[in-house]
């Protein structure tokens, strides 16, 4: 028979389906098939890398909006988010298109409309 653990012991035990803190009966983490955790971690890592790589372009797009509309940093963020959601274009793509338009490339009509609408709604608030 196992002796009861005191409250200071934070070790864990693993049974066939979950990780459970020793001395407690509630599951902490569900364990799936072998490799599922690794696949989930890889997927999360890819998402984080994509977010980090698109962050500078989004910040530049915010700066363009701040300088051209004028608006606050939060309002610029809200404009990008609203334009992305209303046009069904990823936020990083809206930001990239806005930055490219600043450098002379034409802004796609759907993005132009979405940004115009989002700016109008943000100013109305």
XYZ file of N, CA and C in Angstrom, residues 13-78:
198
model
N 1.891 11.177 -11.395
C 1.888 9.786 -11.819
C 1.157 9.742 -13.151
N 1.500 8.781 -13.961
C 0.880 8.644 -15.268
C 0.139 7.322 -15.295
N -1.167 7.375 -15.605
C -1.877 6.128 -15.831
C -2.054 5.988 -17.337
N -2.871 5.079 -17.793
C -2.938 4.776 -19.222
C -3.549 5.885 -20.075
N -4.298 6.812 -19.494
C -4.964 7.808 -20.326
C -4.712 9.252 -19.937
N -4.127 9.509 -18.784
C -3.968 10.907 -18.386
C -2.841 11.062 -17.371
N -2.389 12.283 -17.222
C -1.411 12.627 -16.194
C -2.191 13.200 -15.034
N -1.960 12.666 -13.840
C -2.714 13.074 -12.667
C -1.736 13.455 -11.574
N -1.917 14.619 -10.933
C -1.040 14.959 -9.808
C -1.167 13.903 -8.726
N -0.047 13.513 -8.155
C -0.074 12.511 -7.090
C -0.916 13.002 -5.930
N -1.752 12.146 -5.427
C -2.565 12.492 -4.276
C -3.817 13.268 -4.640
N -4.044 13.512 -5.881
C -5.229 14.244 -6.309
C -5.940 13.415 -7.372
N -7.225 13.623 -7.544
C -7.981 12.793 -8.462
C -8.388 13.461 -9.758
N -7.934 14.693 -10.004
C -8.369 15.365 -11.227
C -7.281 15.311 -12.285
N -7.647 15.060 -13.544
C -6.646 15.007 -14.603
C -6.078 16.390 -14.895
N -4.807 16.434 -15.236
C -4.155 17.675 -15.575
C -4.048 17.800 -17.090
N -3.647 16.734 -17.749
C -3.419 16.779 -19.180
C -3.825 15.446 -19.780
N -4.607 15.512 -20.848
C -4.981 14.290 -21.539
C -3.870 13.911 -22.500
N -3.540 12.646 -22.516
C -2.491 12.145 -23.393
C -3.151 11.365 -24.510
N -2.853 11.722 -25.739
C -3.430 11.045 -26.896
C -2.511 9.958 -27.390
N -2.727 9.546 -28.624
C -1.875 8.516 -29.205
C -0.430 8.999 -29.310
N 0.512 8.064 -29.331
C 1.921 8.461 -29.429
C 2.136 9.356 -30.649
N 2.865 10.437 -30.463
C 3.150 11.352 -31.553
C 2.144 12.481 -31.705
N 0.950 12.353 -31.103
C -0.069 13.400 -31.233
C 0.391 14.680 -30.558
N 1.017 14.558 -29.392
C 1.529 15.741 -28.700
C 2.610 16.419 -29.531
N 3.462 15.637 -30.148
C 4.523 16.189 -30.975
C 3.933 16.905 -32.188
N 2.931 16.334 -32.803
C 2.283 16.969 -33.954
C 1.607 18.271 -33.541
N 0.963 18.280 -32.395
C 0.312 19.495 -31.899
C 1.348 20.573 -31.610
N 2.465 20.189 -31.025
C 3.526 21.150 -30.730
C 4.140 21.712 -32.011
N 4.331 20.849 -33.006
C 4.871 21.320 -34.285
C 3.908 22.298 -34.951
N 2.627 21.992 -34.894
C 1.618 22.875 -35.475
C 1.614 24.220 -34.763
N 1.678 24.193 -33.445
C 1.717 25.432 -32.674
C 2.972 26.229 -32.994
N 4.094 25.553 -33.119
C 5.356 26.210 -33.447
C 5.275 26.884 -34.817
N 4.699 26.213 -35.795
C 4.534 26.803 -37.129
C 3.672 28.055 -37.066
N 2.590 27.999 -36.290
C 1.722 29.164 -36.130
C 2.435 30.329 -35.475
N 3.231 30.045 -34.456
C 3.982 31.098 -33.770
C 5.039 31.710 -34.676
N 5.696 30.874 -35.478
C 6.690 31.393 -36.426
C 6.029 32.291 -37.467
N 4.862 31.883 -37.960
C 4.139 32.707 -38.937
C 3.737 34.035 -38.316
N 3.279 33.998 -37.070
C 2.887 35.231 -36.386
C 4.087 36.159 -36.201
N 5.221 35.595 -35.818
C 6.420 36.416 -35.630
C 6.909 37.013 -36.939
N 6.828 36.259 -38.009
C 7.330 36.772 -39.288
C 6.404 37.831 -39.867
N 5.113 37.779 -39.562
C 4.182 38.767 -40.114
C 4.045 40.001 -39.220
N 4.534 39.937 -38.022
C 4.384 41.050 -37.082
C 4.994 42.364 -37.579
N 6.207 42.357 -38.149
C 6.766 43.628 -38.625
C 5.919 44.281 -39.721
N 5.386 43.502 -40.639
C 4.556 44.052 -41.710
C 3.275 44.642 -41.123
N 2.702 43.970 -40.151
C 1.486 44.480 -39.508
C 1.787 45.798 -38.793
N 2.922 45.871 -38.116
C 3.285 47.112 -37.423
C 3.531 48.254 -38.409
N 4.134 47.956 -39.547
C 4.343 48.993 -40.567
C 3.000 49.462 -41.114
N 2.089 48.520 -41.357
C 0.752 48.887 -41.850
C 0.032 49.763 -40.828
N 0.177 49.429 -39.558
C -0.419 50.275 -38.512
C 0.162 51.679 -38.572
N 1.463 51.779 -38.766
C 2.109 53.080 -38.874
C 1.593 53.882 -40.065
N 1.388 53.206 -41.180
C 0.842 53.874 -42.364
C -0.546 54.414 -42.057
N -1.365 53.615 -41.394
C -2.718 54.067 -41.042
C -2.680 55.236 -40.059
N -1.790 55.159 -39.087
C -1.669 56.231 -38.091
C -1.284 57.541 -38.781
N -0.356 57.470 -39.722
C 0.122 58.668 -40.401
C -0.874 59.203 -41.418
N -1.658 58.337 -42.021
C -2.505 58.774 -43.128
C -3.953 59.044 -42.750
N -4.438 58.525 -41.622
C -5.871 58.695 -41.360
C -6.240 59.897 -40.506
N -5.655 60.472 -39.602
C -4.842 59.970 -38.493
C -5.706 59.213 -37.468
N -5.069 58.297 -36.791
C -5.747 57.510 -35.757
C -4.713 57.057 -34.738
N -5.187 56.473 -33.670
C -4.285 55.938 -32.649
C -3.792 54.560 -33.072
N -2.830 54.056 -32.355
C -2.302 52.723 -32.631
C -3.400 51.662 -32.479
N -4.200 51.796 -31.442
C -5.296 50.839 -31.214
C -6.327 50.931 -32.332
N -6.654 52.144 -32.763
C -7.613 52.291 -33.855
C -7.062 51.703 -35.152
N -5.767 51.864 -35.399
C -5.149 51.273 -36.589
C -5.256 49.755 -36.536
N -5.017 49.197 -35.362
C -5.164 47.748 -35.191
C -6.609 47.335 -35.466
N -7.551 48.079 -34.905
C -8.966 47.773 -35.099
C -9.350 47.845 -36.577
